[in-house]
Every structure is written in structure tokens, then in C-alpha cells.
Amino acid sequence: SGSGKLLYSLAEKRCLDFGTCSGEKAAVNNKILDDFERGAAVLRDATNATGCGGVVDITESIRTQMTVPLIQGALRYAYLADPAGGDEGEKAWAEGWAFSAAVLPQIDNCDEGAAKLIRENFEVTADGPVKDGFQKVADAFFGELSCLGLSCSDIGNFMVDGDIKIQCSTGTSGDNDDGVCFPADSEVMLAGGEAIRLDHLKVGDRIRVSDGSYSPVIFFGHKIDQGLFKFHSFGVECHGQTTVVEMTGNHYVLANGKLLQARQVQIGDQMTGIGSACVVQSIDVVMKHGLYSPVTAQGTIVVNSVVASCFTSALLPTFAHIILAPVRLIYAAVGWNAIGSLLNEHSGLNLARALGLPVGPTSL
């Protein structure tokens, strides 16, 4: 009766902030109470021969749902403590630390990098609260929801006076996407010398694929502008200047004179750059918006000054390059305009499918 205690009470308050109330209760409390009743029924069932083993899955469901108000609390106070958000000072900062600390072991079990970012933004020993901004903290949480057995429908969107301040958005969590992809803000160079972000790139654009060579984009294996995705982030030094290139873990990259998957690259390795090698200075795992995998006729691509393959560990580059031979022949024979519509990423006659190339989770 009443508002309840502890996590029950917390869920009742946070559902008002996140739009996750259902009827007279928080949706998560309804789910947990239903699970308690299901578990009690199993234990009372005289025909249940498994004893407590019959409620293991139900107990796990309860534990998972109990995490929801903790994440909601951490997100709320990330915004309220952030000087660029609610700017409510040290009390909000301390509240954020309390809620995030309760979830950090689970986050760390999913991704050490995400846990590290969350911890560093809430630690009371830091110079100030939420140093990376509330959105980056939120992105770190959202990127691990799938690993935690949760979704955005469980967490909701954080609102202040009906105005959404943090919108839940998830992509794939972990290195479980075979697409060789880059985040939306990665840049390539057009034949005219102009740098362009991948989310502005179009099929048919000629882009740099090696030192002095350009090739047309013939299709996109992925072109997803919504959601957060996990990328390996490499800080590299090229020509005495530092740049950052980010890609999915199974993306092939030229390093130490051979093709390596991004997850195999180590600090000190030399990636192939334009005109010189790019020495890897740092490696991190980050959550970024967008998932783009442009495929060129040449089969290579230069992203943020680093040469990479267009292909994935799901299909060896040499074999994939052979499969694309008909595309290059068509292009040479009739030119781009005659076949461009077939290669549009929204076309039902996508050439990747027409050639039987892997698309979606195992796209080039």
C-alpha cells in the first residue's frame, strides 16, 4: 500500500520523469509484482519437481527489472548535475554517483570502457561534475541496454516539464555486427578535394581509395543514421599530426603491411596512411551515432586519412573483390547514370542482393 519503499518507491517517482508509468504504477513495478506472483505459484505447485530451480528464470527477470529505476536515476542526475543541463550543483552530482555506482558492476561486465566513462563523469573526486556532458553518459548506458536484458521501452525518455532532455536510442551492443562500418561523422575525400562526412555521402560519389586514386561508391552495405553503435577508436599519428579513425571491430584495415581486423590492431602498429604510415598511439572503444559502410568499385577506402578495406571478416576481401567484378564491368561499359538507380540504398532491386552479396548483419 502507499508509495512503497526503496526501489519500488524510486520506480514510482522515476516513471513520471521517463514516461514509463502504466496505469497507477510504474510499468517496471507491475512486471516485478507479476513475476513475484508467478514465482510463488511455481513454488506452491505440488507437481513442481524442480523445487527452487523452477524460479531461476523468474528471479533473473526480477533482478533485470530492478536495474531500471537505478539507470533512470543515474540518467536524471547526469542531466541535473551537468552545468550544460540542469546545473543543480553538488547534490545532484552526489545523487548521480549513488545511482550509477549501483549499476556500474553490471555495466563493467558488459563493457569496461562504458563503465569507465560513466564512473569518471560521476566520481566526486573529479574536478567537476559530468565532464563529458550528460549525453555521452546517457549514450554509454544506452549502448549496454541489450547486454543488460533491457530496451528503450523499459527506460523511456527523460523529460523536464514535458520537454525531452535525454532520448533513449540504442543500436547494436558489442562486436556482434559483421558489417564493416564507420560512424556517421567519419570523413572521406571526394575527387574534387572536398572532405565529406559519411552521412552526406551518396552512391556514385568518387572518393579517395588510396594515395592518388579515386573510385565510385557503388552501394552501401549499411546506411543507418539512427542509433548508437560500438566502434574501435584509434588515435594515430600521421605526418606528425594526430587524427582519430573509428570502425567496427571486424573491419579489415591495412596495418604492418597486411590486412588485420580492427580488433587485432595494437598500440605501436603502423596503419597505412596517405604518403606515410600512421602509428597507433591509443586504442579505445566508443559509442557513436550512425552505421555506414560504403563499398567502392576498388574495394578500398580512405577514412580520416587511413586506408581500410571495404570488406568484413564475414567475406574475405579477395573473394569479395572477385564478386564485384561484374559491377566494375557494367560501370565501365555504360557509365554510372545508367545503373545508378539499381544501386540506391532504398531500391528494392539493390545490386548487393541481385549479386547475392551479404547484406544486413553480414554485409560488406
mmCIF file of C-alpha atoms in Angstrom:
data_model
loop_
_atom_site.group_PDB
_atom_site.id
_atom_site.type_symbol
_atom_site.label_atom_id
_atom_site.label_comp_id
_atom_site.label_asym_id
_atom_site.label_seq_id
_atom_site.Cartn_x
_atom_site.Cartn_y
_atom_site.Cartn_z
ATOM 1 C CA SER A 1 0.000 0.000 0.000
ATOM 2 C CA GLY A 2 1.072 3.629 -0.324
ATOM 3 C CA SER A 3 4.170 4.618 -2.283
ATOM 4 C CA GLY A 4 6.200 1.589 -1.167
ATOM 5 C CA LYS A 5 9.856 1.531 -0.178
ATOM 6 C CA LEU A 6 13.315 1.584 -1.763
ATOM 7 C CA LEU A 7 13.397 0.602 -5.463
ATOM 8 C CA TYR A 8 9.604 0.316 -5.628
ATOM 9 C CA SER A 9 9.251 3.906 -4.455
ATOM 10 C CA LEU A 10 12.079 5.053 -6.720
ATOM 11 C CA ALA A 11 10.438 3.449 -9.769
ATOM 12 C CA GLU A 12 7.153 5.192 -8.944
ATOM 13 C CA LYS A 13 8.902 8.585 -8.950
ATOM 14 C CA ARG A 14 11.105 7.995 -11.990
ATOM 15 C CA CYS A 15 8.280 6.705 -14.201
ATOM 16 C CA LEU A 16 6.817 10.213 -14.048
ATOM 17 C CA ASP A 17 10.119 11.620 -15.353
ATOM 18 C CA PHE A 18 10.626 8.980 -18.065
ATOM 19 C CA GLY A 19 7.079 8.315 -19.258
ATOM 20 C CA THR A 20 7.171 4.697 -18.102
ATOM 21 C CA CYS A 21 4.119 4.649 -15.843
ATOM 22 C CA SER A 22 1.453 2.069 -16.673
ATOM 23 C CA GLY A 23 -1.944 2.592 -15.083
ATOM 24 C CA GLU A 24 -1.478 3.513 -11.454
ATOM 25 C CA LYS A 25 2.030 2.074 -11.135
ATOM 26 C CA ALA A 26 5.385 2.185 -12.799
ATOM 27 C CA ALA A 27 5.488 -0.377 -15.588
ATOM 28 C CA VAL A 28 8.584 -1.957 -14.054
ATOM 29 C CA ASN A 29 6.776 -2.427 -10.711
ATOM 30 C CA ASN A 30 3.873 -4.118 -12.486
ATOM 31 C CA LYS A 31 6.319 -6.505 -14.162
ATOM 32 C CA ILE A 32 8.149 -7.281 -10.920
ATOM 33 C CA LEU A 33 4.938 -7.914 -8.958
ATOM 34 C CA ASP A 34 3.705 -10.206 -11.728
ATOM 35 C CA ASP A 35 6.986 -12.108 -11.525
ATOM 36 C CA PHE A 36 6.659 -12.460 -7.745
ATOM 37 C CA GLU A 37 3.198 -13.945 -8.191
ATOM 38 C CA ARG A 38 4.415 -16.318 -10.923
ATOM 39 C CA GLY A 39 7.312 -17.431 -8.748
ATOM 40 C CA ALA A 40 5.055 -18.011 -5.736
ATOM 41 C CA ALA A 41 2.709 -20.085 -7.886
ATOM 42 C CA VAL A 42 5.596 -22.259 -9.086
ATOM 43 C CA LEU A 43 6.838 -22.869 -5.542
ATOM 44 C CA ARG A 44 3.342 -23.722 -4.303
ATOM 45 C CA ASP A 45 2.732 -26.127 -7.185
ATOM 46 C CA ALA A 46 2.757 -29.650 -5.747
ATOM 47 C CA THR A 47 3.658 -31.056 -9.169
ATOM 48 C CA ASN A 48 6.809 -28.902 -9.381
ATOM 49 C CA ALA A 49 9.646 -31.407 -9.179
ATOM 50 C CA THR A 50 12.441 -28.864 -9.680
ATOM 51 C CA GLY A 51 11.965 -27.006 -6.392
ATOM 52 C CA CYS A 52 13.703 -23.641 -6.361
ATOM 53 C CA GLY A 53 15.180 -24.424 -9.770
ATOM 54 C CA GLY A 54 11.777 -23.667 -11.252
ATOM 55 C CA VAL A 55 12.050 -19.979 -10.374
ATOM 56 C CA VAL A 56 15.608 -19.277 -11.522
ATOM 57 C CA ASP A 57 14.481 -17.573 -14.737
ATOM 58 C CA ILE A 58 11.797 -15.622 -12.877
ATOM 59 C CA THR A 59 14.359 -14.434 -10.321
ATOM 60 C CA GLU A 60 16.644 -13.282 -13.115
ATOM 61 C CA SER A 61 13.761 -11.358 -14.688
ATOM 62 C CA ILE A 62 13.134 -9.598 -11.361
ATOM 63 C CA ARG A 63 16.816 -8.716 -10.983
ATOM 64 C CA THR A 64 16.917 -7.298 -14.510
ATOM 65 C CA GLN A 65 13.842 -5.149 -13.958
ATOM 66 C CA MET A 66 15.189 -3.840 -10.643
ATOM 67 C CA THR A 67 18.013 -2.218 -12.622
ATOM 68 C CA VAL A 68 15.584 0.070 -14.495
ATOM 69 C CA PRO A 69 14.975 2.725 -11.784
ATOM 70 C CA LEU A 70 18.700 2.776 -10.989
ATOM 71 C CA ILE A 71 19.565 3.624 -14.597
ATOM 72 C CA GLN A 72 16.754 6.165 -14.722
ATOM 73 C CA GLY A 73 18.089 7.771 -11.545
ATOM 74 C CA ALA A 74 21.623 7.938 -12.941
ATOM 75 C CA LEU A 75 20.381 9.498 -16.190
ATOM 76 C CA ARG A 76 18.222 12.045 -14.377
ATOM 77 C CA TYR A 77 21.083 13.248 -12.232
ATOM 78 C CA ALA A 78 23.554 13.200 -15.112
ATOM 79 C CA TYR A 79 21.365 15.866 -16.685
ATOM 80 C CA LEU A 80 20.664 17.772 -13.471
ATOM 81 C CA ALA A 81 24.334 17.804 -12.395
ATOM 82 C CA ASP A 82 25.692 18.813 -15.803
ATOM 83 C CA PRO A 83 26.445 22.561 -15.928
ATOM 84 C CA ALA A 84 25.128 22.449 -19.512
ATOM 85 C CA GLY A 85 21.962 20.706 -18.311
ATOM 86 C CA GLY A 86 20.127 21.389 -15.082
ATOM 87 C CA ASP A 87 23.248 22.776 -13.363
ATOM 88 C CA GLU A 88 21.931 21.883 -9.902
ATOM 89 C CA GLY A 89 25.331 21.503 -8.311
ATOM 90 C CA GLU A 90 26.932 19.086 -5.894
ATOM 91 C CA LYS A 91 23.784 17.454 -4.504
ATOM 92 C CA ALA A 92 22.728 16.285 -7.976
ATOM 93 C CA TRP A 93 26.316 15.189 -8.632
ATOM 94 C CA ALA A 94 26.351 13.039 -5.479
ATOM 95 C CA GLU A 95 22.932 11.556 -6.301
ATOM 96 C CA GLY A 96 24.191 10.625 -9.746
ATOM 97 C CA TRP A 97 27.226 8.896 -8.222
ATOM 98 C CA ALA A 98 25.000 6.881 -5.854
ATOM 99 C CA PHE A 99 22.728 5.597 -8.626
ATOM 100 C CA SER A 100 25.468 4.952 -11.181
ATOM 101 C CA ALA A 101 27.646 3.119 -8.624
ATOM 102 C CA ALA A 102 24.782 0.699 -8.035
ATOM 103 C CA VAL A 103 24.737 -0.209 -11.744
ATOM 104 C CA LEU A 104 28.453 0.018 -12.591
ATOM 105 C CA PRO A 105 29.328 -3.639 -11.840
ATOM 106 C CA GLN A 106 26.737 -4.771 -14.393
ATOM 107 C CA ILE A 107 27.902 -2.191 -16.951
ATOM 108 C CA ASP A 108 31.531 -3.205 -16.401
ATOM 109 C CA ASN A 109 30.597 -6.816 -17.010
ATOM 110 C CA CYS A 110 29.225 -5.734 -20.411
ATOM 111 C CA ASP A 111 31.852 -3.182 -21.407
ATOM 112 C CA GLU A 112 34.746 -1.868 -19.324
ATOM 113 C CA GLY A 113 35.049 1.241 -21.499
ATOM 114 C CA ALA A 114 31.429 2.267 -20.942
ATOM 115 C CA ALA A 115 31.768 1.693 -17.178
ATOM 116 C CA LYS A 116 34.961 3.756 -17.103
ATOM 117 C CA LEU A 117 33.281 6.696 -18.853
ATOM 118 C CA ILE A 118 30.289 6.623 -16.505
ATOM 119 C CA ARG A 119 32.476 6.366 -13.405
ATOM 120 C CA GLU A 120 34.771 9.220 -14.447
ATOM 121 C CA ASN A 121 31.796 11.518 -15.026
ATOM 122 C CA PHE A 122 30.267 10.907 -11.604
ATOM 123 C CA GLU A 123 33.302 10.443 -9.355
ATOM 124 C CA VAL A 124 33.168 13.084 -6.617
ATOM 125 C CA THR A 125 36.960 13.361 -6.712
ATOM 126 C CA ALA A 126 36.829 14.791 -10.252
ATOM 127 C CA ASP A 127 37.377 18.489 -10.943
ATOM 128 C CA GLY A 128 33.712 18.960 -11.796
ATOM 129 C CA PRO A 129 30.500 17.081 -12.481
ATOM 130 C CA VAL A 130 29.739 15.227 -15.715
ATOM 131 C CA LYS A 131 32.867 16.407 -17.522
ATOM 132 C CA ASP A 132 31.922 14.767 -20.835
ATOM 133 C CA GLY A 133 28.328 16.002 -20.813
ATOM 134 C CA PHE A 134 25.119 14.217 -19.887
ATOM 135 C CA GLN A 135 24.517 12.943 -23.439
ATOM 136 C CA LYS A 136 27.774 10.965 -23.534
ATOM 137 C CA VAL A 137 26.943 9.449 -20.160
ATOM 138 C CA ALA A 138 23.472 8.540 -21.423
ATOM 139 C CA ASP A 139 24.937 7.041 -24.612
ATOM 140 C CA ALA A 140 27.219 4.822 -22.513
ATOM 141 C CA PHE A 141 24.219 3.471 -20.620
ATOM 142 C CA PHE A 142 22.068 3.061 -23.740
ATOM 143 C CA GLY A 143 24.810 1.178 -25.565
ATOM 144 C CA GLU A 144 24.718 -1.600 -22.949
ATOM 145 C CA LEU A 145 20.941 -1.986 -22.535
ATOM 146 C CA SER A 146 20.806 -5.070 -24.733
ATOM 147 C CA CYS A 147 23.583 -6.694 -22.722
ATOM 148 C CA LEU A 148 21.620 -5.928 -19.547
ATOM 149 C CA GLY A 149 18.486 -7.534 -20.979
ATOM 150 C CA LEU A 150 16.697 -4.197 -21.272
ATOM 151 C CA SER A 151 15.482 -1.888 -24.035
ATOM 152 C CA CYS A 152 14.484 1.731 -24.527
ATOM 153 C CA SER A 153 10.857 0.801 -23.864
ATOM 154 C CA ASP A 154 11.943 -0.129 -20.329
ATOM 155 C CA ILE A 155 13.957 3.048 -19.707
ATOM 156 C CA GLY A 156 11.901 5.682 -21.565
ATOM 157 C CA ASN A 157 12.965 9.275 -22.276
ATOM 158 C CA PHE A 158 13.943 11.721 -19.539
ATOM 159 C CA MET A 159 11.651 14.754 -19.548
ATOM 160 C CA VAL A 160 11.504 18.051 -17.696
ATOM 161 C CA ASP A 161 8.120 19.777 -17.778
ATOM 162 C CA GLY A 162 7.148 17.631 -20.769
ATOM 163 C CA ASP A 163 10.282 18.542 -22.730
ATOM 164 C CA ILE A 164 12.520 15.570 -23.643
ATOM 165 C CA LYS A 165 16.063 16.212 -22.426
ATOM 166 C CA ILE A 166 17.505 12.705 -22.949
ATOM 167 C CA GLN A 167 16.039 10.471 -25.629
ATOM 168 C CA CYS A 168 16.825 6.788 -25.392
ATOM 169 C CA SER A 169 18.407 5.394 -28.530
ATOM 170 C CA THR A 170 20.223 2.108 -28.998
ATOM 171 C CA GLY A 171 21.993 0.304 -31.782
ATOM 172 C CA THR A 172 23.883 -2.912 -31.650
ATOM 173 C CA SER A 173 25.699 -3.600 -28.434
ATOM 174 C CA GLY A 174 29.063 -5.293 -28.624
ATOM 175 C CA ASP A 175 31.007 -6.543 -31.618
ATOM 176 C CA ASN A 176 28.121 -8.622 -32.927
ATOM 177 C CA ASP A 177 27.610 -6.871 -36.256
ATOM 178 C CA ASP A 178 29.508 -8.349 -39.187
ATOM 179 C CA GLY A 179 29.089 -5.176 -41.254
ATOM 180 C CA VAL A 180 32.354 -3.303 -41.775
ATOM 181 C CA CYS A 181 31.215 0.130 -40.782
ATOM 182 C CA PHE A 182 32.211 3.588 -39.666
ATOM 183 C CA PRO A 183 30.276 6.146 -37.591
ATOM 184 C CA ALA A 184 28.331 8.935 -39.284
ATOM 185 C CA ASP A 185 30.928 11.658 -38.596
ATOM 186 C CA SER A 186 33.827 9.835 -40.284
ATOM 187 C CA GLU A 187 35.168 11.712 -43.300
ATOM 188 C CA VAL A 188 36.312 10.706 -46.779
ATOM 189 C CA MET A 189 37.719 12.880 -49.575
ATOM 190 C CA LEU A 190 35.885 13.482 -52.840
ATOM 191 C CA ALA A 191 37.745 13.547 -56.156
ATOM 192 C CA GLY A 192 37.484 17.348 -56.135
ATOM 193 C CA GLY A 193 39.441 17.554 -52.894
ATOM 194 C CA GLU A 194 36.484 18.237 -50.607
ATOM 195 C CA ALA A 195 36.142 16.337 -47.324
ATOM 196 C CA ILE A 196 32.666 14.918 -46.736
ATOM 197 C CA ARG A 197 31.047 13.080 -43.818
ATOM 198 C CA LEU A 198 29.761 9.583 -44.475
ATOM 199 C CA ASP A 199 26.194 10.591 -43.630
ATOM 200 C CA HIS A 200 26.368 13.048 -46.557
ATOM 201 C CA LEU A 201 27.993 10.633 -48.995
ATOM 202 C CA LYS A 202 25.940 9.309 -51.927
ATOM 203 C CA VAL A 203 26.110 6.302 -54.226
ATOM 204 C CA GLY A 204 28.086 7.394 -57.307
ATOM 205 C CA ASP A 205 30.387 9.827 -55.475
ATOM 206 C CA ARG A 206 34.039 9.289 -56.361
ATOM 207 C CA ILE A 207 36.155 9.119 -53.222
ATOM 208 C CA ARG A 208 39.782 8.582 -52.365
ATOM 209 C CA VAL A 209 40.668 4.901 -52.034
ATOM 210 C CA SER A 210 44.481 5.070 -51.894
ATOM 211 C CA ASP A 211 47.319 7.525 -52.393
ATOM 212 C CA GLY A 212 46.228 9.423 -55.528
ATOM 213 C CA SER A 213 43.441 7.045 -56.606
ATOM 214 C CA TYR A 214 39.675 7.615 -56.558
ATOM 215 C CA SER A 215 36.801 5.188 -57.090
ATOM 216 C CA PRO A 216 32.969 5.462 -57.139
ATOM 217 C CA VAL A 217 30.803 4.334 -54.253
ATOM 218 C CA ILE A 218 28.729 1.518 -55.776
ATOM 219 C CA PHE A 219 26.439 0.771 -52.822
ATOM 220 C CA PHE A 220 26.129 0.879 -49.036
ATOM 221 C CA GLY A 221 26.165 -2.314 -47.019
ATOM 222 C CA HIS A 222 24.751 -0.264 -44.146
ATOM 223 C CA LYS A 223 23.418 3.275 -44.152
ATOM 224 C CA ILE A 224 21.800 3.756 -40.745
ATOM 225 C CA ASP A 225 21.513 7.282 -39.357
ATOM 226 C CA GLN A 226 19.731 6.431 -36.101
ATOM 227 C CA GLY A 227 21.011 4.557 -33.075
ATOM 228 C CA LEU A 228 24.228 4.140 -31.155
ATOM 229 C CA PHE A 229 26.855 1.630 -32.175
ATOM 230 C CA LYS A 230 30.131 0.419 -30.762
ATOM 231 C CA PHE A 231 33.370 1.236 -32.594
ATOM 232 C CA HIS A 232 37.070 0.693 -32.019
ATOM 233 C CA SER A 233 38.677 4.140 -31.865
ATOM 234 C CA PHE A 234 42.331 4.560 -32.887
ATOM 235 C CA GLY A 235 44.377 7.659 -32.166
ATOM 236 C CA VAL A 236 47.049 7.648 -34.876
ATOM 237 C CA GLU A 237 49.947 9.927 -35.758
ATOM 238 C CA CYS A 238 50.340 10.639 -39.476
ATOM 239 C CA HIS A 239 52.917 13.117 -40.816
ATOM 240 C CA GLY A 240 53.464 14.385 -37.284
ATOM 241 C CA GLN A 241 49.759 15.137 -36.847
ATOM 242 C CA THR A 242 47.286 13.209 -34.736
ATOM 243 C CA THR A 243 43.963 12.024 -36.109
ATOM 244 C CA VAL A 244 41.305 9.560 -34.979
ATOM 245 C CA VAL A 245 39.742 6.800 -37.058
ATOM 246 C CA GLU A 246 36.863 4.662 -35.797
ATOM 247 C CA MET A 247 35.478 1.403 -37.183
ATOM 248 C CA THR A 248 33.710 -1.776 -36.140
ATOM 249 C CA GLY A 249 35.877 -4.497 -34.654
ATOM 250 C CA ASN A 250 35.867 -6.869 -37.627
ATOM 251 C CA HIS A 251 36.640 -4.187 -40.200
ATOM 252 C CA TYR A 252 39.760 -5.032 -42.190
ATOM 253 C CA VAL A 253 42.444 -2.351 -42.067
ATOM 254 C CA LEU A 254 45.918 -2.256 -43.615
ATOM 255 C CA ALA A 255 48.393 -2.468 -40.734
ATOM 256 C CA ASN A 256 52.020 -3.573 -40.643
ATOM 257 C CA GLY A 257 51.813 -4.344 -44.360
ATOM 258 C CA LYS A 258 48.913 -6.786 -44.111
ATOM 259 C CA LEU A 259 45.161 -6.928 -43.580
ATOM 260 C CA LEU A 260 44.122 -7.108 -39.939
ATOM 261 C CA GLN A 261 40.731 -6.906 -38.290
ATOM 262 C CA ALA A 262 40.423 -3.712 -36.282
ATOM 263 C CA ARG A 263 40.135 -5.672 -33.033
ATOM 264 C CA GLN A 264 43.569 -7.220 -33.750
ATOM 265 C CA VAL A 265 45.397 -3.883 -34.074
ATOM 266 C CA GLN A 266 47.649 -2.933 -31.147
ATOM 267 C CA ILE A 267 49.336 0.244 -29.935
ATOM 268 C CA GLY A 268 52.528 0.766 -31.923
ATOM 269 C CA ASP A 269 51.189 -0.898 -35.068
ATOM 270 C CA GLN A 270 51.540 1.032 -38.313
ATOM 271 C CA MET A 271 48.345 1.603 -40.282
ATOM 272 C CA THR A 272 48.689 2.551 -43.942
ATOM 273 C CA GLY A 273 48.063 6.241 -44.441
ATOM 274 C CA ILE A 274 48.353 8.655 -47.346
ATOM 275 C CA GLY A 275 52.029 9.096 -48.157
ATOM 276 C CA SER A 276 53.278 7.536 -44.925
ATOM 277 C CA ALA A 277 52.456 5.102 -42.158
ATOM 278 C CA CYS A 278 50.166 6.160 -39.321
ATOM 279 C CA VAL A 279 51.400 4.914 -35.963
ATOM 280 C CA VAL A 280 48.717 3.826 -33.497
ATOM 281 C CA GLN A 281 49.130 5.869 -30.303
ATOM 282 C CA SER A 282 45.943 4.934 -28.442
ATOM 283 C CA ILE A 283 43.019 2.499 -28.666
ATOM 284 C CA ASP A 284 39.590 2.877 -27.107
ATOM 285 C CA VAL A 285 36.047 1.589 -27.536
ATOM 286 C CA VAL A 286 33.423 4.283 -28.075
ATOM 287 C CA MET A 287 29.706 4.599 -28.728
ATOM 288 C CA LYS A 288 28.896 6.753 -31.763
ATOM 289 C CA HIS A 289 25.830 7.624 -33.806
ATOM 290 C CA GLY A 290 25.229 6.076 -37.216
ATOM 291 C CA LEU A 291 26.463 2.991 -39.029
ATOM 292 C CA TYR A 292 27.837 3.443 -42.571
ATOM 293 C CA SER A 293 29.638 1.001 -44.847
ATOM 294 C CA PRO A 294 30.214 2.474 -48.322
ATOM 295 C CA VAL A 295 31.603 -0.030 -50.813
ATOM 296 C CA THR A 296 33.755 1.288 -53.666
ATOM 297 C CA ALA A 297 34.466 -0.346 -57.009
ATOM 298 C CA GLN A 298 38.125 -0.512 -55.992
ATOM 299 C CA GLY A 299 37.320 -2.323 -52.724
ATOM 300 C CA THR A 300 39.292 0.057 -50.510
ATOM 301 C CA ILE A 301 38.501 3.371 -48.842
ATOM 302 C CA VAL A 302 40.456 6.146 -47.131
ATOM 303 C CA VAL A 303 38.701 7.311 -43.957
ATOM 304 C CA ASN A 304 40.180 10.076 -41.797
ATOM 305 C CA SER A 305 43.475 9.672 -43.708
ATOM 306 C CA VAL A 306 43.748 5.907 -43.020
ATOM 307 C CA VAL A 307 43.413 3.229 -45.731
ATOM 308 C CA ALA A 308 40.899 0.462 -44.968
ATOM 309 C CA SER A 309 39.252 -2.372 -46.850
ATOM 310 C CA CYS A 310 35.544 -2.217 -47.699
ATOM 311 C CA PHE A 311 35.149 -5.820 -46.626
ATOM 312 C CA THR A 312 34.451 -7.804 -43.490
ATOM 313 C CA SER A 313 35.649 -10.935 -41.799
ATOM 314 C CA ALA A 314 32.350 -12.493 -42.954
ATOM 315 C CA LEU A 315 33.659 -12.476 -46.529
ATOM 316 C CA LEU A 316 37.352 -12.453 -47.389
ATOM 317 C CA PRO A 317 38.431 -9.314 -49.300
ATOM 318 C CA THR A 318 39.901 -11.229 -52.251
ATOM 319 C CA PHE A 319 36.719 -13.239 -52.758
ATOM 320 C CA ALA A 320 34.509 -10.182 -52.330
ATOM 321 C CA HIS A 321 36.577 -8.225 -54.844
ATOM 322 C CA ILE A 322 36.076 -11.023 -57.416
ATOM 323 C CA ILE A 323 32.312 -10.987 -56.829
ATOM 324 C CA LEU A 324 32.233 -7.247 -57.541
ATOM 325 C CA ALA A 325 33.928 -7.678 -60.929
ATOM 326 C CA PRO A 326 30.546 -7.581 -62.825
ATOM 327 C CA VAL A 327 29.747 -4.252 -61.196
ATOM 328 C CA ARG A 328 33.013 -2.742 -62.401
ATOM 329 C CA LEU A 329 32.403 -4.081 -65.912
ATOM 330 C CA ILE A 330 28.899 -2.575 -66.040
ATOM 331 C CA TYR A 331 30.230 0.740 -64.829
ATOM 332 C CA ALA A 332 32.996 0.740 -67.465
ATOM 333 C CA ALA A 333 30.552 -0.202 -70.238
ATOM 334 C CA VAL A 334 27.550 2.054 -69.645
ATOM 335 C CA GLY A 335 28.652 4.626 -67.092
ATOM 336 C CA TRP A 336 27.196 5.486 -63.769
ATOM 337 C CA ASN A 337 23.899 7.145 -64.728
ATOM 338 C CA ALA A 338 22.591 4.055 -66.492
ATOM 339 C CA ILE A 339 22.840 1.809 -63.421
ATOM 340 C CA GLY A 340 22.781 4.256 -60.537
ATOM 341 C CA SER A 341 19.117 3.708 -59.696
ATOM 342 C CA LEU A 342 19.742 -0.012 -59.196
ATOM 343 C CA LEU A 343 22.279 0.725 -56.505
ATOM 344 C CA ASN A 344 20.292 3.198 -54.458
ATOM 345 C CA GLU A 345 20.165 2.012 -50.865
ATOM 346 C CA HIS A 346 16.369 2.412 -50.823
ATOM 347 C CA SER A 347 15.770 0.455 -54.039
ATOM 348 C CA GLY A 348 14.097 -2.925 -53.868
ATOM 349 C CA LEU A 349 16.477 -4.009 -56.619
ATOM 350 C CA ASN A 350 19.571 -3.333 -54.579
ATOM 351 C CA LEU A 351 22.528 -4.618 -56.545
ATOM 352 C CA ALA A 352 24.085 -6.195 -53.492
ATOM 353 C CA ARG A 353 21.122 -8.541 -53.236
ATOM 354 C CA ALA A 354 20.981 -9.015 -57.006
ATOM 355 C CA LEU A 355 24.557 -10.313 -56.955
ATOM 356 C CA GLY A 356 23.894 -12.434 -53.891
ATOM 357 C CA LEU A 357 26.295 -10.415 -51.747
ATOM 358 C CA PRO A 358 25.840 -10.496 -47.972
ATOM 359 C CA VAL A 359 23.748 -7.568 -46.724
ATOM 360 C CA GLY A 360 22.396 -6.530 -43.365
ATOM 361 C CA PRO A 361 24.263 -8.143 -40.459
ATOM 362 C CA THR A 362 26.802 -9.769 -42.798
ATOM 363 C CA SER A 363 27.086 -7.025 -45.413
ATOM 364 C CA LEU A 364 30.319 -5.938 -46.968
#
